[in-house]
Amino acid sequence: MATSAVEALERARSAFEKRSYETAISFCKEALAMVDTDMSGSAAMRLRADILLLLSEINDVTGLWVDSLLYLDGVTQISTALSDTKMRVESLIRAGNIISKKGRWDDALKKFEKAEEAATKNGIHKLLGRALIGKGTILWRMGRYAEAVREADRTSKISGNIHDLQLVGTAHALTASVRFDQGNYAASIEANRKALECFEGVEDVYQIARVLNNIGETYKVIGDYPQAIENLERCLKVAEESGNRRNMGYALMNIAECKVRGGDPAAAKNAAARAESALAGMEDRYAHANLATVWALIHVAKKEAKESFAYFDRALAQMKELKIPYDTGVVQLEYGLAALHFKDRERAKEMLSDAIDSFQDAGNKAMMAKVEEAFASIKE
C-alpha cells in the first residue's frame, strides 16, 4: 500500500505505462481515497484532477468512453472551481477526442472550438495546436477538406514556432487523411511517412500504430496488398505491444480485407474474427461499420449473396448515421459491385448511383472514376 496519494498516483502511472490497467485503476482509487482523507484545499483539488485525468486516459485506451468522459467532467468541475484555464482546455480537448471517436461530430467540434477560444485568449500555444488538430480532424470527417487543411497548416505554424515534434506529426497525419479522401494517394503516403518519422522521434506508440495503419490502408486502396500487409503487420505488432485494442482491431480488419481481395477468404475470416474480438465492447461505430463491410466482402467471396447483403445493409446504415461522405461512398461502391457479382442489376444501379453522389461530396475523383467504370459494366 502507498504511503501517500502522490505515491499512489506515481504507482498508477507506472502500472499504466506497463499496460497493467487494472492495477493502475486500483492505485488511482487508492490515491483518491487518500486525497479525500488526508488533504484539503487547492492542492487536493489539483491532485484529484491529475488522478481523474489518468483514470480517463485508462478508460479511453480500453475503449470505455462513457466512463472516460465522466472522469473528464470531474476535471472540468475542478478547473472551474480553481479558475484554471489550462486544466479546462486540457479536459475539453480530451473530451473532444473521445466524443469524435463516438462519431458525434457536432458535439466534438464544439469542444474543440471552446478549447481553441480559451487557448488563444490565454496564449497557451501547445494546447491551441492540439485544439486545432482536433477541430481539423472533425472537419475532415465531415468532408470539409479545405477547412481541415487550413487547421493543419495553422498547427504546423504553431508547432514550428514552439519546436513541438508531436504537433508537427499530427499536422502531417491530418493532411495525409485529407489527401487520402481526395484520392491523392502518393501525397497521402508521403505526409504519413513524415508523420511517422515525427512520432518515432517522440516514441508515441499509439500514433505510430495509427499512422502505420493508415499507410497500409492507402496501399490497400491502390491494390498493393503486399505493401499494405507489411505496414499493417507492423501496426499490429506495435498495437499488441502497447495493449491498444482499438489499433489492433483496425489493423486486423484491414489485413482481413487485403486477404479477401487477394483471394484468401479463409485467412480473411480468421483476421476479421480477431478484429471482432479486439473491438468487442467498444463504442466505435466507425470501426464496426468498416468491419461489417469486410465481413460482407468475405461472404461475397464465399458466394453467399444473402449474408453479404445483410452485412452491407448494416455497414451502410452505420456510415449514414456517422455522415462521413467518403466512407459512405466506399460501402455503396462495394455493395454495388457485390450486387453486380450476384446479377442484382437494380440494386447495383441504386448503390452505384448513391456512391457517385457520396464521392462528389467527398471531392474524390479517383473513386468516382471507379464507380463510373462499374456502371459501364451494367448492360442495358
Short mmCIF file of C-alpha atoms in Angstrom, two decimals:
data_model
loop_
_atom_site.label_atom_id
_atom_site.label_comp_id
_atom_site.label_asym_id
_atom_site.label_seq_id
_atom_site.Cartn_x
_atom_site.Cartn_y
_atom_site.Cartn_z
CA MET A 1 0.00 0.00 0.00
CA ALA A 2 1.22 3.51 -0.85
CA THR A 3 2.09 5.90 1.97
CA SER A 4 0.57 8.95 0.26
CA ALA A 5 -1.79 9.96 -2.54
CA VAL A 6 1.16 11.24 -4.58
CA GLU A 7 2.96 7.90 -4.26
CA ALA A 8 -0.22 6.00 -5.18
CA LEU A 9 -0.61 8.16 -8.30
CA GLU A 10 3.02 7.54 -9.26
CA ARG A 11 2.45 3.79 -8.92
CA ALA A 12 -0.71 4.10 -11.01
CA ARG A 13 1.20 5.86 -13.78
CA SER A 14 3.91 3.22 -13.69
CA ALA A 15 1.32 0.45 -13.96
CA PHE A 16 -0.38 2.28 -16.83
CA GLU A 17 2.90 2.56 -18.74
CA LYS A 18 3.34 -1.20 -18.28
CA ARG A 19 -0.24 -1.71 -19.58
CA SER A 20 -1.36 -3.15 -16.24
CA TYR A 21 -4.63 -1.28 -16.43
CA GLU A 22 -6.50 -2.95 -13.58
CA THR A 23 -3.54 -2.32 -11.28
CA ALA A 24 -3.39 1.29 -12.42
CA ILE A 25 -7.09 1.75 -11.69
CA SER A 26 -6.65 0.22 -8.24
CA PHE A 27 -3.84 2.65 -7.38
CA CYS A 28 -5.89 5.56 -8.73
CA LYS A 29 -8.79 4.68 -6.45
CA GLU A 30 -6.37 4.33 -3.53
CA ALA A 31 -4.99 7.78 -4.36
CA LEU A 32 -8.48 9.30 -4.50
CA ALA A 33 -9.32 7.86 -1.07
CA MET A 34 -6.13 9.34 0.38
CA VAL A 35 -6.85 12.74 -1.14
CA ASP A 36 -10.30 12.73 0.49
CA THR A 37 -9.00 11.77 3.94
CA ASP A 38 -5.53 13.33 4.13
CA MET A 39 -5.65 16.52 2.06
CA SER A 40 -7.67 19.68 1.55
CA GLY A 41 -7.68 22.94 -0.36
CA SER A 42 -6.43 23.68 -3.85
CA ALA A 43 -3.56 21.18 -3.62
CA ALA A 44 -6.04 18.37 -3.00
CA MET A 45 -8.22 19.52 -5.90
CA ARG A 46 -5.28 19.63 -8.30
CA LEU A 47 -4.10 16.17 -7.29
CA ARG A 48 -7.64 14.86 -7.65
CA ALA A 49 -7.74 16.31 -11.18
CA ASP A 50 -4.46 14.56 -12.06
CA ILE A 51 -5.89 11.26 -10.84
CA LEU A 52 -9.12 11.73 -12.78
CA LEU A 53 -7.15 12.56 -15.95
CA LEU A 54 -5.23 9.31 -15.62
CA LEU A 55 -8.43 7.34 -14.99
CA SER A 56 -9.93 8.96 -18.08
CA GLU A 57 -6.88 8.01 -20.14
CA ILE A 58 -7.01 4.40 -18.95
CA ASN A 59 -10.68 4.10 -19.86
CA ASP A 60 -10.04 5.77 -23.21
CA VAL A 61 -7.33 3.25 -24.11
CA THR A 62 -9.53 0.32 -23.06
CA GLY A 63 -12.50 1.64 -25.05
CA LEU A 64 -14.75 2.57 -22.12
CA TRP A 65 -15.52 6.02 -23.44
CA VAL A 66 -18.59 6.82 -21.33
CA ASP A 67 -16.59 6.27 -18.14
CA SER A 68 -13.70 8.27 -19.58
CA LEU A 69 -15.99 11.24 -20.23
CA LEU A 70 -17.41 11.04 -16.71
CA TYR A 71 -13.92 11.39 -15.24
CA LEU A 72 -13.27 14.35 -17.54
CA ASP A 73 -16.46 16.01 -16.28
CA GLY A 74 -14.91 15.87 -12.82
CA VAL A 75 -11.75 17.56 -14.13
CA THR A 76 -13.83 20.29 -15.75
CA GLN A 77 -15.62 20.98 -12.47
CA ILE A 78 -12.29 21.26 -10.65
CA SER A 79 -10.86 23.58 -13.33
CA THR A 80 -13.88 25.87 -12.90
CA ALA A 81 -13.51 25.93 -9.12
CA LEU A 82 -9.81 26.75 -9.41
CA SER A 83 -10.21 29.13 -12.39
CA ASP A 84 -7.51 27.04 -14.08
CA THR A 85 -7.77 27.69 -17.83
CA LYS A 86 -5.01 25.27 -18.80
CA MET A 87 -6.73 22.41 -16.96
CA ARG A 88 -10.08 23.33 -18.55
CA VAL A 89 -8.62 23.37 -22.07
CA GLU A 90 -6.92 20.02 -21.48
CA SER A 91 -10.21 18.44 -20.39
CA LEU A 92 -12.06 19.98 -23.36
CA ILE A 93 -9.53 18.60 -25.85
CA ARG A 94 -9.58 15.12 -24.33
CA ALA A 95 -13.38 15.12 -24.25
CA GLY A 96 -13.49 16.26 -27.88
CA ASN A 97 -11.19 13.43 -28.91
CA ILE A 98 -13.34 10.82 -27.18
CA ILE A 99 -16.63 12.23 -28.48
CA SER A 100 -15.19 12.24 -32.01
CA LYS A 101 -14.44 8.51 -31.68
CA LYS A 102 -18.12 8.05 -30.90
CA GLY A 103 -18.95 9.78 -34.21
CA ARG A 104 -20.69 12.77 -32.62
CA TRP A 105 -19.05 15.33 -34.92
CA ASP A 106 -21.04 18.44 -33.95
CA ASP A 107 -20.59 17.87 -30.22
CA ALA A 108 -16.87 17.20 -30.64
CA LEU A 109 -16.43 20.29 -32.80
CA LYS A 110 -17.98 22.47 -30.09
CA LYS A 111 -15.49 21.10 -27.53
CA PHE A 112 -12.53 21.90 -29.77
CA GLU A 113 -13.84 25.36 -30.63
CA LYS A 114 -14.21 26.18 -26.93
CA ALA A 115 -10.68 24.88 -26.32
CA GLU A 116 -9.38 26.96 -29.24
CA GLU A 117 -11.03 30.11 -27.93
CA ALA A 118 -9.69 29.69 -24.39
CA ALA A 119 -6.19 28.69 -25.51
CA THR A 120 -5.98 31.64 -27.92
CA LYS A 121 -7.19 34.12 -25.32
CA ASN A 122 -4.63 32.90 -22.77
CA GLY A 123 -1.71 32.29 -25.14
CA ILE A 124 -1.42 28.55 -24.42
CA HIS A 125 0.24 27.64 -27.72
CA LYS A 126 0.73 23.88 -27.37
CA LEU A 127 -2.86 23.33 -26.28
CA LEU A 128 -4.02 25.63 -29.08
CA GLY A 129 -2.24 23.40 -31.58
CA ARG A 130 -3.91 20.31 -30.17
CA ALA A 131 -7.31 22.02 -30.27
CA LEU A 132 -6.78 22.97 -33.92
CA ILE A 133 -5.82 19.40 -34.83
CA GLY A 134 -8.96 18.13 -33.10
CA LYS A 135 -11.05 20.68 -34.92
CA GLY A 136 -9.39 19.86 -38.24
CA THR A 137 -9.96 16.14 -37.72
CA ILE A 138 -13.69 16.72 -37.26
CA LEU A 139 -13.84 18.95 -40.34
CA TRP A 140 -12.10 16.18 -42.31
CA ARG A 141 -14.63 13.61 -41.11
CA MET A 142 -17.43 15.96 -42.16
CA GLY A 143 -15.95 16.29 -45.65
CA ARG A 144 -14.95 19.93 -45.18
CA TYR A 145 -11.47 19.34 -46.58
CA ALA A 146 -10.26 22.88 -47.30
CA GLU A 147 -11.08 23.89 -43.73
CA ALA A 148 -9.36 20.78 -42.36
CA VAL A 149 -6.14 21.53 -44.26
CA ARG A 150 -6.30 25.11 -43.02
CA GLU A 151 -6.29 23.86 -39.42
CA ALA A 152 -3.39 21.50 -40.20
CA ASP A 153 -1.44 24.43 -41.67
CA ARG A 154 -2.19 26.59 -38.63
CA THR A 155 -0.96 23.79 -36.39
CA SER A 156 2.23 23.40 -38.43
CA LYS A 157 2.98 27.08 -37.96
CA ILE A 158 2.42 26.89 -34.20
CA SER A 159 4.42 23.67 -33.83
CA GLY A 160 7.33 25.17 -35.76
CA ASN A 161 7.37 28.21 -33.51
CA ILE A 162 7.47 26.16 -30.32
CA HIS A 163 9.56 23.28 -31.77
CA ASP A 164 6.98 20.61 -30.91
CA LEU A 165 7.61 17.42 -32.90
CA GLN A 166 4.38 15.83 -31.66
CA LEU A 167 2.27 18.63 -33.13
CA VAL A 168 4.24 18.54 -36.39
CA GLY A 169 3.41 14.84 -36.68
CA THR A 170 -0.30 15.34 -36.03
CA ALA A 171 -0.45 18.10 -38.66
CA HIS A 172 1.17 15.80 -41.26
CA ALA A 173 -1.17 12.95 -40.30
CA LEU A 174 -4.26 15.15 -40.71
CA THR A 175 -3.06 16.36 -44.10
CA ALA A 176 -2.46 12.73 -45.10
CA SER A 177 -6.03 11.80 -44.18
CA VAL A 178 -7.46 14.63 -46.28
CA ARG A 179 -5.29 13.72 -49.29
CA PHE A 180 -6.39 10.09 -48.95
CA ASP A 181 -10.06 11.02 -49.09
CA GLN A 182 -9.38 13.23 -52.11
CA GLY A 183 -7.73 10.33 -53.92
CA ASN A 184 -4.20 11.80 -53.88
CA TYR A 185 -2.63 8.63 -52.56
CA ALA A 186 1.01 9.47 -53.26
CA ALA A 187 0.69 12.72 -51.30
CA SER A 188 -1.11 10.87 -48.51
CA ILE A 189 1.67 8.28 -48.15
CA GLU A 190 4.33 10.99 -48.21
CA ALA A 191 2.59 13.01 -45.49
CA ASN A 192 2.06 9.90 -43.37
CA ARG A 193 5.73 8.95 -43.66
CA LYS A 194 6.66 12.43 -42.40
CA ALA A 195 4.19 11.96 -39.54
CA LEU A 196 5.66 8.53 -38.75
CA GLU A 197 9.16 9.99 -38.52
CA CYS A 198 7.91 12.60 -36.02
CA PHE A 199 6.06 10.08 -33.86
CA GLU A 200 9.01 7.71 -33.84
CA GLY A 201 11.10 10.66 -32.67
CA VAL A 202 8.88 11.19 -29.63
CA GLU A 203 8.19 7.44 -29.19
CA ASP A 204 4.41 7.84 -29.34
CA VAL A 205 3.39 4.20 -29.87
CA TYR A 206 -0.31 4.99 -30.27
CA GLN A 207 0.31 7.41 -33.13
CA ILE A 208 3.00 5.17 -34.66
CA ALA A 209 0.44 2.35 -34.90
CA ARG A 210 -2.26 4.67 -36.23
CA VAL A 211 -0.05 6.07 -39.00
CA LEU A 212 1.22 2.60 -39.99
CA ASN A 213 -2.40 1.51 -40.26
CA ASN A 214 -3.22 4.50 -42.47
CA ILE A 215 -0.23 3.84 -44.73
CA GLY A 216 -1.32 0.21 -45.01
CA GLU A 217 -4.86 1.24 -45.79
CA THR A 218 -3.63 3.53 -48.56
CA TYR A 219 -1.63 0.74 -50.18
CA LYS A 220 -4.72 -1.46 -49.81
CA VAL A 221 -6.85 1.01 -51.77
CA ILE A 222 -4.36 1.20 -54.64
CA GLY A 223 -4.21 -2.60 -54.74
CA ASP A 224 -0.66 -3.12 -53.48
CA TYR A 225 -1.59 -5.80 -50.95
CA PRO A 226 1.96 -6.98 -50.06
CA GLN A 227 2.98 -3.41 -49.12
CA ALA A 228 -0.32 -2.93 -47.34
CA ILE A 229 0.05 -6.09 -45.25
CA GLU A 230 3.68 -5.27 -44.44
CA ASN A 231 2.66 -1.92 -42.89
CA LEU A 232 -0.45 -3.36 -41.25
CA GLU A 233 1.51 -6.15 -39.59
CA ARG A 234 3.98 -3.56 -38.27
CA CYS A 235 0.98 -1.65 -36.93
CA LEU A 236 -0.42 -4.79 -35.32
CA LYS A 237 2.87 -5.57 -33.61
CA VAL A 238 3.14 -2.05 -32.15
CA ALA A 239 -0.52 -2.12 -31.08
CA GLU A 240 -0.17 -5.52 -29.41
CA GLU A 241 2.97 -4.42 -27.56
CA SER A 242 1.23 -1.27 -26.32
CA GLY A 243 -2.02 -3.09 -25.49
CA ASN A 244 -4.17 -0.78 -27.63
CA ARG A 245 -7.09 -2.94 -28.72
CA ARG A 246 -8.56 -0.27 -30.97
CA ASN A 247 -5.42 -0.04 -33.13
CA MET A 248 -5.22 -3.85 -33.12
CA GLY A 249 -8.79 -4.03 -34.40
CA TYR A 250 -8.19 -1.57 -37.23
CA ALA A 251 -5.01 -3.33 -38.35
CA LEU A 252 -6.69 -6.73 -38.32
CA MET A 253 -9.76 -5.62 -40.25
CA ASN A 254 -7.55 -4.06 -42.93
CA ILE A 255 -5.45 -7.23 -43.08
CA ALA A 256 -8.68 -9.20 -43.48
CA GLU A 257 -9.73 -7.00 -46.39
CA CYS A 258 -6.33 -7.41 -48.08
CA LYS A 259 -6.57 -11.17 -47.66
CA VAL A 260 -10.06 -11.46 -49.13
CA ARG A 261 -9.19 -9.20 -52.06
CA GLY A 262 -6.03 -11.24 -52.58
CA GLY A 263 -8.10 -14.40 -52.92
CA ASP A 264 -7.68 -15.93 -49.45
CA PRO A 265 -11.12 -15.77 -47.76
CA ALA A 266 -10.12 -18.31 -45.09
CA ALA A 267 -7.25 -16.12 -43.85
CA ALA A 268 -9.54 -13.09 -44.16
CA LYS A 269 -12.15 -14.75 -41.97
CA ASN A 270 -9.56 -15.50 -39.31
CA ALA A 271 -8.28 -11.91 -39.27
CA ALA A 272 -11.82 -10.49 -39.22
CA ALA A 273 -12.74 -12.71 -36.26
CA ARG A 274 -9.65 -11.48 -34.40
CA ALA A 275 -10.61 -7.88 -35.23
CA GLU A 276 -14.10 -8.50 -33.88
CA SER A 277 -12.61 -9.82 -30.65
CA ALA A 278 -10.27 -6.82 -30.31
CA LEU A 279 -13.12 -4.34 -30.85
CA ALA A 280 -15.66 -6.18 -28.67
CA GLY A 281 -17.37 -3.89 -26.20
CA MET A 282 -16.06 -0.69 -27.80
CA GLU A 283 -18.41 2.10 -28.83
CA ASP A 284 -16.52 2.74 -32.07
CA ARG A 285 -19.35 2.76 -34.63
CA TYR A 286 -16.96 3.68 -37.43
CA ALA A 287 -14.81 0.61 -36.75
CA HIS A 288 -17.83 -1.67 -36.52
CA ALA A 289 -19.21 -0.29 -39.81
CA ASN A 290 -15.91 -0.99 -41.57
CA LEU A 291 -15.72 -4.45 -40.07
CA ALA A 292 -19.26 -5.19 -41.31
CA THR A 293 -18.08 -4.24 -44.81
CA VAL A 294 -15.16 -6.66 -44.53
CA TRP A 295 -17.50 -9.46 -43.45
CA ALA A 296 -19.71 -8.60 -46.43
CA LEU A 297 -16.73 -8.99 -48.77
CA ILE A 298 -15.87 -12.33 -47.20
CA HIS A 299 -19.41 -13.58 -47.87
CA VAL A 300 -19.17 -12.31 -51.45
CA ALA A 301 -16.01 -14.39 -51.88
CA LYS A 302 -17.89 -17.39 -50.47
CA LYS A 303 -20.75 -16.74 -52.96
CA GLU A 304 -23.26 -16.07 -50.17
CA ALA A 305 -25.41 -13.25 -51.53
CA LYS A 306 -27.99 -13.03 -48.74
CA GLU A 307 -25.38 -12.88 -46.00
CA SER A 308 -23.23 -10.33 -47.85
CA PHE A 309 -26.20 -8.01 -48.49
CA ALA A 310 -27.17 -8.18 -44.82
CA TYR A 311 -23.69 -7.06 -43.75
CA PHE A 312 -23.64 -4.33 -46.40
CA ASP A 313 -27.00 -3.04 -45.15
CA ARG A 314 -25.64 -2.91 -41.61
CA ALA A 315 -22.44 -1.12 -42.67
CA LEU A 316 -24.30 1.39 -44.84
CA ALA A 317 -26.81 2.27 -42.11
CA GLN A 318 -23.97 2.93 -39.66
CA MET A 319 -21.97 5.06 -42.12
CA LYS A 320 -25.03 7.14 -43.00
CA GLU A 321 -25.60 7.80 -39.29
CA LEU A 322 -21.99 8.95 -38.97
CA LYS A 323 -22.37 11.26 -42.00
CA ILE A 324 -18.92 10.56 -43.45
CA PRO A 325 -19.24 11.05 -47.25
CA TYR A 326 -16.07 9.24 -48.37
CA ASP A 327 -16.58 6.10 -46.28
CA THR A 328 -20.29 6.01 -47.10
CA GLY A 329 -19.31 6.05 -50.77
CA VAL A 330 -16.89 3.18 -50.25
CA VAL A 331 -19.62 1.00 -48.75
CA GLN A 332 -22.05 1.93 -51.54
CA LEU A 333 -19.45 1.14 -54.22
CA GLU A 334 -18.61 -2.25 -52.70
CA TYR A 335 -22.31 -3.00 -52.24
CA GLY A 336 -22.94 -2.13 -55.88
CA LEU A 337 -20.07 -4.32 -57.07
CA ALA A 338 -21.38 -7.20 -54.97
CA ALA A 339 -24.85 -6.75 -56.41
CA LEU A 340 -23.34 -6.87 -59.90
CA HIS A 341 -21.49 -10.06 -58.95
CA PHE A 342 -24.77 -11.65 -57.90
CA LYS A 343 -26.62 -10.31 -61.01
CA ASP A 344 -28.87 -7.99 -58.99
CA ARG A 345 -28.78 -5.12 -61.52
CA GLU A 346 -31.38 -2.88 -59.90
CA ARG A 347 -29.66 -2.98 -56.52
CA ALA A 348 -26.34 -2.36 -58.27
CA LYS A 349 -27.65 0.71 -60.10
CA GLU A 350 -29.08 2.16 -56.90
CA MET A 351 -25.89 1.70 -54.89
CA LEU A 352 -23.53 2.91 -57.61
CA SER A 353 -25.66 5.99 -58.22
CA ASP A 354 -25.60 6.77 -54.50
CA ALA A 355 -21.83 6.17 -54.44
CA ILE A 356 -21.28 8.83 -57.11
CA ASP A 357 -23.19 11.35 -55.00
CA SER A 358 -21.13 10.45 -51.92
CA PHE A 359 -17.79 10.74 -53.72
CA GLN A 360 -18.86 14.04 -55.25
CA ASP A 361 -19.50 15.31 -51.72
CA ALA A 362 -16.06 13.98 -50.73
CA GLY A 363 -14.37 15.52 -53.77
CA ASN A 364 -12.70 12.22 -54.70
CA LYS A 365 -12.37 11.99 -58.48
CA ALA A 366 -10.39 8.74 -58.38
CA MET A 367 -13.20 6.90 -56.60
CA MET A 368 -15.82 8.48 -58.86
CA ALA A 369 -13.91 7.03 -61.82
CA LYS A 370 -14.09 3.58 -60.21
CA VAL A 371 -17.85 3.92 -59.86
CA GLU A 372 -18.23 5.05 -63.49
CA GLU A 373 -16.22 2.02 -64.59
CA ALA A 374 -18.57 -0.25 -62.64
CA PHE A 375 -21.58 1.48 -64.18
CA ALA A 376 -20.19 0.81 -67.66
CA SER A 377 -20.24 -2.90 -66.95
CA ILE A 378 -24.02 -2.89 -66.47
CA LYS A 379 -25.52 -3.84 -69.81
CA GLU A 380 -28.94 -2.47 -70.62
#
